[in-house]
XYZ file of C-alpha atoms in Angstrom:
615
model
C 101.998 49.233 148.851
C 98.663 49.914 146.718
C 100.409 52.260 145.155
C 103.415 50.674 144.091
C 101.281 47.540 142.572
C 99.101 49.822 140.306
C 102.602 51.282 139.262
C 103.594 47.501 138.707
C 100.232 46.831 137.257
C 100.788 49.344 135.217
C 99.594 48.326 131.000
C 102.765 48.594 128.593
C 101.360 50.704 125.596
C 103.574 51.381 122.583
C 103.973 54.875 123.233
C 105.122 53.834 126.491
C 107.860 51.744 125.117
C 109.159 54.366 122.581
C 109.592 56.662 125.234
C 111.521 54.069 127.089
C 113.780 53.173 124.254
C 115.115 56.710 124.276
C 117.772 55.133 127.381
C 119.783 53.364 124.781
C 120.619 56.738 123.322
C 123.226 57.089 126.055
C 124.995 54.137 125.398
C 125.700 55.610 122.292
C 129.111 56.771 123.292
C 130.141 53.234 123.990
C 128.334 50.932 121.958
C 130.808 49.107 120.249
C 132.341 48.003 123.571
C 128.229 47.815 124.810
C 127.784 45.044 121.823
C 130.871 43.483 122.953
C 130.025 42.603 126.229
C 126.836 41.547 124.763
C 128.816 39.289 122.561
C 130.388 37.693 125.579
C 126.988 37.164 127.345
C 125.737 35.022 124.174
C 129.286 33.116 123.998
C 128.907 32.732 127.767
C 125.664 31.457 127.865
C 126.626 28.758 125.313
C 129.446 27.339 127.190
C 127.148 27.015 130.350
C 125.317 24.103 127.827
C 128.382 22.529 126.925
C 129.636 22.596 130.689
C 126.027 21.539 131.736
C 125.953 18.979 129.213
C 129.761 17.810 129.846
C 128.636 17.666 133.607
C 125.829 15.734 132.558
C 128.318 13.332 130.438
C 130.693 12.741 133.894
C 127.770 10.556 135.087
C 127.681 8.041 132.152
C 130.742 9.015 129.676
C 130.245 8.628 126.210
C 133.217 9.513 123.498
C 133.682 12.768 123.360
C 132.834 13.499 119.673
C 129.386 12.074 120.013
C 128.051 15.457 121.570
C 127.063 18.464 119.148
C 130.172 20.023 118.422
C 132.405 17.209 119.938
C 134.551 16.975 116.825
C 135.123 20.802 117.085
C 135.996 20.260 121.051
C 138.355 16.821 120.800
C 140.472 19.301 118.582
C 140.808 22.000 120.591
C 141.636 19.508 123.611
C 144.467 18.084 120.712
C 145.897 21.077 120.445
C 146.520 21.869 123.967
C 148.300 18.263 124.263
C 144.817 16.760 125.553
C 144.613 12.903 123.797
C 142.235 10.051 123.959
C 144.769 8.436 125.615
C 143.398 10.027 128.487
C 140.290 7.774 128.396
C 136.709 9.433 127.758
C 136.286 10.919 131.440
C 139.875 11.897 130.948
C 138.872 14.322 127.954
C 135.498 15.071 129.552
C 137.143 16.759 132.789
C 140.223 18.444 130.838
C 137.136 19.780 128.652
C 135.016 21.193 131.712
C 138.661 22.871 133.575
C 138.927 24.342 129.795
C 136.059 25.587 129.539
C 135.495 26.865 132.904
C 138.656 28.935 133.084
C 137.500 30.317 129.555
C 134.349 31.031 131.395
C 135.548 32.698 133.967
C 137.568 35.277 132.001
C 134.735 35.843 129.820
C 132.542 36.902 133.161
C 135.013 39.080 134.443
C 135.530 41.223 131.266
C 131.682 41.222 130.445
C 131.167 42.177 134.372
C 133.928 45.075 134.094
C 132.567 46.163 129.875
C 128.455 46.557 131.468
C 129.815 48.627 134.596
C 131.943 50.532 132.946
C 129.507 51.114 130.072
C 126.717 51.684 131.924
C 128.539 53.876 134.455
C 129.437 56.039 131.775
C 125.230 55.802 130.869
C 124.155 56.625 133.985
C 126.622 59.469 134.772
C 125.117 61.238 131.494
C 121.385 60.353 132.594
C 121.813 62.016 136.327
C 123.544 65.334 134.300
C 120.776 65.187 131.896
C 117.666 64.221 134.444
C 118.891 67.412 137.414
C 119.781 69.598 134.398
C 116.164 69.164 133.419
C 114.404 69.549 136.741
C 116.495 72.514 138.056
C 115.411 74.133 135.005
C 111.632 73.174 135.158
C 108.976 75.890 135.623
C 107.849 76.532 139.258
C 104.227 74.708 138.100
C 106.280 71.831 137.924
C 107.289 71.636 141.011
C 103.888 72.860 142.133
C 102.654 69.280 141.323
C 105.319 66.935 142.240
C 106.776 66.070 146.033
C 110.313 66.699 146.044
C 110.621 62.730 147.564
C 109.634 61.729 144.176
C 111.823 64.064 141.842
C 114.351 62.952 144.699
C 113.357 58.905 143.643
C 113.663 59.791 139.841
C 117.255 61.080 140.401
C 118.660 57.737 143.137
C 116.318 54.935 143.063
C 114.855 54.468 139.687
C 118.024 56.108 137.745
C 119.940 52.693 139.775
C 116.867 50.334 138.467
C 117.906 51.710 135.164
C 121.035 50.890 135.799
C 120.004 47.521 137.134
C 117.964 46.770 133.934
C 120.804 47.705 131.435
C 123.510 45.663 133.320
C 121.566 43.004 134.990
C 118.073 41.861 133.636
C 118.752 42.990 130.127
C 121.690 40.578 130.324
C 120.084 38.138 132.020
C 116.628 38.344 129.569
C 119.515 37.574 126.603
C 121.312 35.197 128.145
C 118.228 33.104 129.174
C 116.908 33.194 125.800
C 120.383 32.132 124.338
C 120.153 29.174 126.619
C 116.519 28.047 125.786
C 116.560 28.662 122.146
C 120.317 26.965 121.767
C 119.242 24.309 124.668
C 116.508 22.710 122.962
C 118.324 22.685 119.835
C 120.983 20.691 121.639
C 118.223 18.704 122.964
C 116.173 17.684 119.726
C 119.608 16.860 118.110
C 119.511 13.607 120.660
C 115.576 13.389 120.559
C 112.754 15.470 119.005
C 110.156 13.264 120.877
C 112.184 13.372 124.012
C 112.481 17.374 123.796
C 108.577 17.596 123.151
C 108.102 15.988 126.063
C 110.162 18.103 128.320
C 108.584 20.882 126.746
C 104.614 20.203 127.655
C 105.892 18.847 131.370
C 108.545 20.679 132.996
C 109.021 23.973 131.866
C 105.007 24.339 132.189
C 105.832 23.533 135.776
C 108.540 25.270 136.297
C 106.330 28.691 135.091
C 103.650 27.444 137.527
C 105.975 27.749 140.365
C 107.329 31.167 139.865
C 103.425 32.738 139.585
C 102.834 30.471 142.620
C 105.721 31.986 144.308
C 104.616 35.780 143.201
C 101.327 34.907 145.182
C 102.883 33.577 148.398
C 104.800 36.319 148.152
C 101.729 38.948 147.832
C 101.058 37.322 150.875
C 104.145 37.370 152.946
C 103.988 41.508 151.844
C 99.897 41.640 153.082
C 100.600 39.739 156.658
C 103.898 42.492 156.978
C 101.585 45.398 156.143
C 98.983 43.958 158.719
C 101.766 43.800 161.369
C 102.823 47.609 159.970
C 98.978 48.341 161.087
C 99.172 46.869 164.680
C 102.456 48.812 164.746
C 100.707 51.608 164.405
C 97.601 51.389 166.599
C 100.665 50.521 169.597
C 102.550 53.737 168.239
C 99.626 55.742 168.238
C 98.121 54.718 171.826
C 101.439 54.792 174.026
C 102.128 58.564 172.178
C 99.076 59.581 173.137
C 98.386 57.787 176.532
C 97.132 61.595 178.268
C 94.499 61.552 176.071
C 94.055 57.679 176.445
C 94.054 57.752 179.883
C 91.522 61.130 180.475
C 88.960 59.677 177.846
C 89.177 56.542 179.639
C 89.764 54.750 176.207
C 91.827 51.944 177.340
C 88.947 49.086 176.297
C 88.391 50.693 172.846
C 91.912 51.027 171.806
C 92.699 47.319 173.377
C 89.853 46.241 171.281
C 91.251 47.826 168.360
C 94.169 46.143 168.646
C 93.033 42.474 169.113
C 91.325 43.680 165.829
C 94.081 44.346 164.368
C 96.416 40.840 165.527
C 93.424 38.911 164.115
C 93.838 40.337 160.829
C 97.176 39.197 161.280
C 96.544 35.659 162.483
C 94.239 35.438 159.418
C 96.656 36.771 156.804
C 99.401 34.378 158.415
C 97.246 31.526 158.090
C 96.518 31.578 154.791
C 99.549 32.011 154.004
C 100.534 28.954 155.900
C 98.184 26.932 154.124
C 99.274 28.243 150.271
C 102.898 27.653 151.835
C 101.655 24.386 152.222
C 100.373 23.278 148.812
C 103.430 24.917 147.262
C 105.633 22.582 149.083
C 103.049 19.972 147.744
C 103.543 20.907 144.258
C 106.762 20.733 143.852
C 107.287 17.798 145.201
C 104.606 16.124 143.263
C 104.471 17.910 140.038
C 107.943 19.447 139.562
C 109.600 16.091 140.480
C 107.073 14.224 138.702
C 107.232 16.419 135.545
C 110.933 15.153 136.118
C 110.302 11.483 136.344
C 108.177 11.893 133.360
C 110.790 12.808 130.784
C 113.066 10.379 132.700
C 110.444 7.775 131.975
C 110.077 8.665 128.543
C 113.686 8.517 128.036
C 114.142 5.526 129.604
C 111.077 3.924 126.898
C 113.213 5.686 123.899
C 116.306 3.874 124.978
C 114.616 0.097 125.364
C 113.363 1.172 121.850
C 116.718 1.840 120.495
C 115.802 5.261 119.821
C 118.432 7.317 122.258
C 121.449 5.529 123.224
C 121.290 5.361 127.044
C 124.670 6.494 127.731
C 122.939 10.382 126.870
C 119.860 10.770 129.300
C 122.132 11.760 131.932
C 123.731 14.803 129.971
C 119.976 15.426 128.475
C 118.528 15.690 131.932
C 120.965 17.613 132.981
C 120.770 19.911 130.086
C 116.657 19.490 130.726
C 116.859 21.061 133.650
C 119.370 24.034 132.363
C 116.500 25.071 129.624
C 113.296 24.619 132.330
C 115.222 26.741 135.072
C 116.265 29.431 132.212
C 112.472 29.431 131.055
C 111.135 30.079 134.666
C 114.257 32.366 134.953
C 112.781 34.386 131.640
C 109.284 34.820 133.300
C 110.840 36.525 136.543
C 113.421 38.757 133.996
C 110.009 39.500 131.828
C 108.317 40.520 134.935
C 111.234 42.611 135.918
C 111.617 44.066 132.747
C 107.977 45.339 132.601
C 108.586 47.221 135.568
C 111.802 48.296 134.861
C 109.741 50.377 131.282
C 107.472 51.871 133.899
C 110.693 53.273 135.602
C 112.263 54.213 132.624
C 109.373 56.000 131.265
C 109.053 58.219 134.179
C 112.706 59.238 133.946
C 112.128 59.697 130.081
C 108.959 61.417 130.704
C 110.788 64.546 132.778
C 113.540 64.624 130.294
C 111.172 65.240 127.549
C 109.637 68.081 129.342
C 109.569 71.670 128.283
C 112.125 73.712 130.636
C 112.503 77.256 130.952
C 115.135 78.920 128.629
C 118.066 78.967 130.637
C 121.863 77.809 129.715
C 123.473 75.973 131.971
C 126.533 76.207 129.838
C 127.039 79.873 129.450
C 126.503 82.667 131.899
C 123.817 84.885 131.343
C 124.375 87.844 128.933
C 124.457 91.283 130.310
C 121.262 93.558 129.565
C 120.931 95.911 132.277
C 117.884 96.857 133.623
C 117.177 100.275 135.938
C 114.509 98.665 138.242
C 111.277 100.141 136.195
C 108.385 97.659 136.995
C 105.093 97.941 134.937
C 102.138 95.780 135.362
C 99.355 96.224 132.554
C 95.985 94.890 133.290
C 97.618 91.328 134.378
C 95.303 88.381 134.525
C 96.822 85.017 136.140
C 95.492 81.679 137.422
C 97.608 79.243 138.218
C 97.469 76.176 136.029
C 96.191 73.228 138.722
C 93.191 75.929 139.789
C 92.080 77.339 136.470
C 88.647 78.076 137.790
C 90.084 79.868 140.740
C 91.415 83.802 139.379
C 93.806 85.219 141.334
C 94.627 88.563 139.678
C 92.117 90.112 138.117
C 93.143 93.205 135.474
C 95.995 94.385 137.911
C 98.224 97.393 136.660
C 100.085 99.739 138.738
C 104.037 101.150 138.196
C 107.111 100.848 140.182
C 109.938 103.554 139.409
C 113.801 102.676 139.327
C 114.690 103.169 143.181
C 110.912 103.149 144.866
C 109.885 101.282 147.287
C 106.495 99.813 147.016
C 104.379 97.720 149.640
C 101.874 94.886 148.860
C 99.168 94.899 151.337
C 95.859 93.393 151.672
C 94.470 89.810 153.180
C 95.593 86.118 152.503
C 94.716 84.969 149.206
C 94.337 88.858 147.940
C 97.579 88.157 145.266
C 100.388 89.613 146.928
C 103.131 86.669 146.711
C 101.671 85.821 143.365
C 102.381 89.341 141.761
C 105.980 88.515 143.347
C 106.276 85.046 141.563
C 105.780 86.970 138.338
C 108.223 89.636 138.803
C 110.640 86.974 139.053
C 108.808 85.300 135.877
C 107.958 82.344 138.089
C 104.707 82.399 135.994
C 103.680 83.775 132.551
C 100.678 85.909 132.871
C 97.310 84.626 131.118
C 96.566 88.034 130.062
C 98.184 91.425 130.080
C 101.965 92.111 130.443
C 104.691 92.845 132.723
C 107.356 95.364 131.458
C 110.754 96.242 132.708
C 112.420 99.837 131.987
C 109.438 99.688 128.976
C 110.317 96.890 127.345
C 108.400 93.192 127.654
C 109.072 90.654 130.226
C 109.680 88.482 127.275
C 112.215 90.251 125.522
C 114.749 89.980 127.895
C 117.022 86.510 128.705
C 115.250 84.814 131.613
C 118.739 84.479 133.231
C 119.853 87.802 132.646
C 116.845 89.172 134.446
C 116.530 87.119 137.286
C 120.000 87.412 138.013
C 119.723 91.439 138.641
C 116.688 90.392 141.545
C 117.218 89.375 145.033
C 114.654 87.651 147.086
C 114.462 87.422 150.701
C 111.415 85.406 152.076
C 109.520 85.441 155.031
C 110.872 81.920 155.953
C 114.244 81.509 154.938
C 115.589 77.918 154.344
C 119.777 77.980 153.938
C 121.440 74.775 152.520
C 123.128 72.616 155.090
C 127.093 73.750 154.346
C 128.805 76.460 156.215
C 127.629 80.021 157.147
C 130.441 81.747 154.346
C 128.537 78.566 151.398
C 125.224 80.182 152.068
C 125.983 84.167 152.323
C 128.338 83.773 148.781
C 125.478 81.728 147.130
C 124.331 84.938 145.958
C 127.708 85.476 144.253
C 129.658 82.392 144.209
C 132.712 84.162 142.850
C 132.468 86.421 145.480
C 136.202 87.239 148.049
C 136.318 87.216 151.774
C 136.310 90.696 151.800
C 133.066 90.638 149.612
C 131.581 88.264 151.883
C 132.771 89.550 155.159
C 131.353 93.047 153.969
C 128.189 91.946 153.140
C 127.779 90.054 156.534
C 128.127 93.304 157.909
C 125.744 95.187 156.141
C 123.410 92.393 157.418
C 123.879 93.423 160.801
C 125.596 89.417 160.839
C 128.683 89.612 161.220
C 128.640 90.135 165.440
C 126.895 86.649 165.639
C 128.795 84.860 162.963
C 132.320 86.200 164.922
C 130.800 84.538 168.159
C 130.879 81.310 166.755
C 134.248 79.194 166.802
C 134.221 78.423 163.427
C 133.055 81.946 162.134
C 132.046 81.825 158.568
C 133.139 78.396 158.546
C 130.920 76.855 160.731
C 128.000 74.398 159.693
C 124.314 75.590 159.696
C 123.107 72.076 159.422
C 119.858 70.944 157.280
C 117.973 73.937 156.478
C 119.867 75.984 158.554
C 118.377 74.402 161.888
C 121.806 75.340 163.466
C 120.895 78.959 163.637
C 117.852 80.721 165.427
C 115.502 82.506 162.909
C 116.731 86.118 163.120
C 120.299 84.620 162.749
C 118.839 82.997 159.695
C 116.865 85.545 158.278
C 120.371 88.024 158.328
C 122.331 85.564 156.966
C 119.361 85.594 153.937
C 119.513 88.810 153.557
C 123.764 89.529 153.458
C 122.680 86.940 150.645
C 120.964 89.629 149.127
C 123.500 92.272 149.849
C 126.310 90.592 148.059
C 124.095 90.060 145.137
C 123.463 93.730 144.884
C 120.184 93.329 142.980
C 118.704 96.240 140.899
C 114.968 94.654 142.223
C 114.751 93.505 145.878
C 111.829 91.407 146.542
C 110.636 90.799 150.097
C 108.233 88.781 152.181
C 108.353 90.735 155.248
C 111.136 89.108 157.019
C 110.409 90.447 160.625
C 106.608 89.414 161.459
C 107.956 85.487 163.211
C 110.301 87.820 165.161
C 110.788 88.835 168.560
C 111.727 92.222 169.261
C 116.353 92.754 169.517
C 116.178 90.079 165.948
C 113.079 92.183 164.455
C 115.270 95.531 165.310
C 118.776 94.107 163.918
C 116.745 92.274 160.937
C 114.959 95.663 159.593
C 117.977 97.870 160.195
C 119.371 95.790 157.719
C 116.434 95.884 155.374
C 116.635 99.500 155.599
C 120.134 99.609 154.257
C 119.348 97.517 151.482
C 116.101 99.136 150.025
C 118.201 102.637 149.957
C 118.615 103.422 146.079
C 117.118 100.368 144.517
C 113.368 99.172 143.864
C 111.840 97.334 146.017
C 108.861 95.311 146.441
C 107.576 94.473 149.534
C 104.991 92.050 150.600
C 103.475 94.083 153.608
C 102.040 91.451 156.584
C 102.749 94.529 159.381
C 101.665 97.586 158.334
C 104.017 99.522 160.634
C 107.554 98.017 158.583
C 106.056 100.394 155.222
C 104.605 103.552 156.845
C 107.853 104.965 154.661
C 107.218 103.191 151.064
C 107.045 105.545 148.234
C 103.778 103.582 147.302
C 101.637 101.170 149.320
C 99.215 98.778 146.448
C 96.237 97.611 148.551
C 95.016 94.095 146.993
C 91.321 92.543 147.582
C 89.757 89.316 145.545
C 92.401 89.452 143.418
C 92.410 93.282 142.123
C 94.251 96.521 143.044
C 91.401 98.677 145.197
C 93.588 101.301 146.575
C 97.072 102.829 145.598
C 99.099 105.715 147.440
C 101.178 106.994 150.020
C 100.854 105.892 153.268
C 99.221 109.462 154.268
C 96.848 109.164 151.097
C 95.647 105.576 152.384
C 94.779 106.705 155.708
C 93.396 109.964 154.820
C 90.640 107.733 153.256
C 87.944 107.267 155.643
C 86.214 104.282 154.119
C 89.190 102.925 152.579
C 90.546 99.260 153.145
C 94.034 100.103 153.980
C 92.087 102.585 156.745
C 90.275 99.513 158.547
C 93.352 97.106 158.079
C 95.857 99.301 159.529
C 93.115 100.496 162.706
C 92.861 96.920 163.445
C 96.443 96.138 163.493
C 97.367 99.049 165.078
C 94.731 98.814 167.579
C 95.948 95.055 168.056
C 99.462 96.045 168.161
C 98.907 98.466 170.992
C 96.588 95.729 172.940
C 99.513 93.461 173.038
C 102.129 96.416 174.116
């Protein structure tokens, strides 16, 4: 809750509100029919005067033409057959059905222009807004929850929405009503209207800032019953450890503390509850009486005639609710730029260079990896190096191994093979040319990845394998499943490829998972593999059927292999032993443990050693 009142709280600057203007650029497409149902608002909120006022008339009729624009209204009423032979309420009532049924038609097609217009807005906004974040850099999403790219793209896209079609509208047609209101008003009585002015609306502001508060409240006594919530939550989950530290007094003592806070919150609301109530009955109804009184003065004076206090009460109390109506719509609109500038914010942002439009053009690479003397820190830990002057080389159709302890580099040097991450310093070359010379679609696209903990989307088993070639045939699919050493389990299942592997793949067990990942891979046929070894959460059979399949797919094409078990990469052409950031050892598996004092010596006699404890 603190949280979303600082985002309320939140100061409007300029820049802010530039930013937020950029929304009406996608309205462009329909602004002609976007003006027109802005047209109807102001013609609709005129007519609710004249039907306010023409309401207001039913209680004491006066001739028709006496009211601003009366002479334009007894004509139209003459030339629908309407006569003063029909006596002044007569004319009054065929006015209001007139009116109201023009009304009414006017709604409906300003209703059906801001939906469809604003449908059309918002369709272009969500296109625009994912198109953005899909392509943002992986620091982006470093820093941000998914929940709240998640928001950006449902909630506060629909209080855009909300703010175009709703409290934009409203904001206009409350001003229409006040500004054309009192006008109607001072034509009967400038002194009358001044009056009303310095009494009721000034009231009628009052009570909608009185009612924010109560309502601050109402949302503080919710959030202290939230709180008790909890302490209950918290002490029936854990009753064991209630119970065996014999904490029973201190957490019912923590909970009386908590229904106090309650009682306390409650009661002061009560009491502001209270002197609401007071106030309006006092001041809003007096502010009334006031005006009524005055009017009442103006018309023993001979200033008014008294057959109009009626319609300008009436009309009185159209202008004061519209002005307390614009403080709520101004309050709603401030928020409302907050939103917007959030959702403009990301759209501004700097994305990677990739084409959503066009598929990526062909520029082969062989699967030659060089690093030279790379230098990276990741942007929210500048003071924190990871790689420090790394370099080592990768031939087309090796198979390297990363190895060395957490935090040493390894998945980092794997983010920028996949340019995840400019380097700070150095470069990173494929077949001899620069990282950056080559589309970042075009090389990405010729790399498969296959991580230690492999999340699948929530459609079927055939959506996930094919999402590393979505034009990809059964056959392609089915052969690929296969090679995966996946295609026994997926046959077991009564649905086959078709069946559901729910959110994140929770359907399947992990070995089932990590298969399905890597026929992924298969059907991809990458030039680069990339893998976080895939078999370390494993047991045994789904470690055996999981590596026979990574075997098949490292033959003939480089790979790079983050190394937690140093027994999966006794084979690799080249094992890269990382420490603090830097390369300390490179060489064959034979090399490494030739080296008596060498780290990749004391790593793998401690894993082995462990290894053979646990056998």
């Amino acid at each position: 809750m603190e949280k979303d009142e600082k985002k309320e709280k939140k100061k409007i600057s300029k820049e802010a509100l530039k930013r937020s203007w950029g929304v009406f650029k996608y309205l462009k497409k329909d602004k002609y029919l976007f003006l027109l149902g802005n047209l109807l608002l102001v013609v609709s909120g005129l007519l609710v005067i004249v039907i306010t006022a023409l309401l207001g008339r039913l209680v004491t009729p006066v001739e028709q033409s006496a009211m601003p624009g009366g002479q334009f209204m007894t004509k139209a009423l003459h030339a629908i057959g309407v006569d003063e032979s029909m006596g002044d309420t007569g004319m009054t009532l065929a006015a209001l059905v007139a009116l109201l049924i023009i009304q009414g038609i006017f709604s409906f097609f300003r209703v059906y222009i801001f939906a469809y217009v604003t449908e059309n807005a918002m369709f272009e906004l969500r296109k625009d807004a994912f198109s953005t974040i899909i392509r943002m850099p992986m620091q982006f999403f470093n820093e941000r929850r998914v929940g709240d790219l998640a928001s950006r793209l449902s909630s506060d896209i629909s209080t855009i929405q909300e703010t175009l079609t709703v409290t934009l509208a409203e904001f206009l047609r409350q001003t229409v009503i006040i500004l054309v209101g009192i006008g109607w008003l001072i034509s009967y009585s400038y002194k009358l209207t001044l009056v009303m002015l310095l009494t009721l609306p000034v009231m009628i502001v009052v009570m909608v800032l009185f009612g924010k508060f109560i309502r601050k409240l109402g949302k503080e006594t919710q959030d202290k019953v939230a709180e008790s919530g909890v302490i209950v939550n918290e002490s029936l989950t854990g009753i064991v450890n209630v119970k065996s530290f014999t904490s029973e007094r201190f957490e019912a003592n923590r909970f009386v503390t908590g229904i106090q806070a309650i009682r306390k919150v409650a009661m002061k609301g009560a009491i502001w509850r209270g002197v609401f109530g007071t106030f309006i009955i006092i001041f809003l109804f007096g502010a009334l009486g006031i005006v009524m009184g005055v009017g009442a003065y103006l018309r023993d004076q001979g200033e008014i005639p008294g057959n109009v206090i009626s319609e300008f009460v009436f009309v009185t109390g159209l202008v004061a609710g519209s002005i307390g109506g614009l403080a709520a719509q101004m309050g709603s609109l401030s928020r409302s730029i907050g939103v917007i500038e959030n959702v403009m914010e990301i759209l501004s942002m700097k994305t990677e260079e990739i084409s959503l439009e066009t598929a990526p053009k062909e520029d082969m690479i062989h699967g030659n990896v060089k690093f030279n003397d790379v230098e990276f820190h990741y942007a929210s830990r500048p003071d924190i190096q990871v790689l420090k002057k790394v370099s080592f080389e990768v031939k087309a159709g090796q198979q390297i191994a990363l190895v060395g302890s957490s935090g040493s580099g390894k998945s980092t040097i794997a983010s920028l093979v996949q340019k995840f991450y400019e380097p700070i310093a150095g470069s990173i070359q494929f077949d001899g040319r620069d990282a950056s010379s080559f589309e970042l679609s075009a090389l990405r696209s010729q790399m498969a990845y296959v991580p230690q903990e492999v999340i699948l989307f929530g459609g079927t088993i055939r959506e996930n394998i094919a999402y590393g070639k979505p034009n990809a045939s059964e056959e392609e699919i089915i052969s690929a499943a296969k090679k995966a050493n996946a295609l026994q389990f997926i046959e077991s299942f009564p649905e086959g490829l078709n069946t559901v592997v729910g959110e994140r793949g929770i359907q399947l067990s992990g070995g089932q998972r990590q298969r399905i990942a890597i026929a992924r891979a298969v059907l991809r046929n990458p030039t680069i593999l990339i893998l976080d070894e895939a078999t370390s959460a494993l047991d045994s059979e789904s470690e055996k059927l999981v590596q026979a399949a990574l075997d098949d797919l490292m033959k003939d094409r480089t790979s790079i292999v983050i190394a937690h078990r140093l027994s999966t990469i006794i084979a690799a052409d080249k094992i890269i032993v990382l420490e603090g950031g830097r390369v300390v050892e490179s060489g064959t598996h034979q090399e490494l443990i030739a080296n008596a004092d060498g780290v990749y010596k004391r790593l793998s006699e401690i894993q082995f050693k462990t290894e053979a404890d646990l056998g």
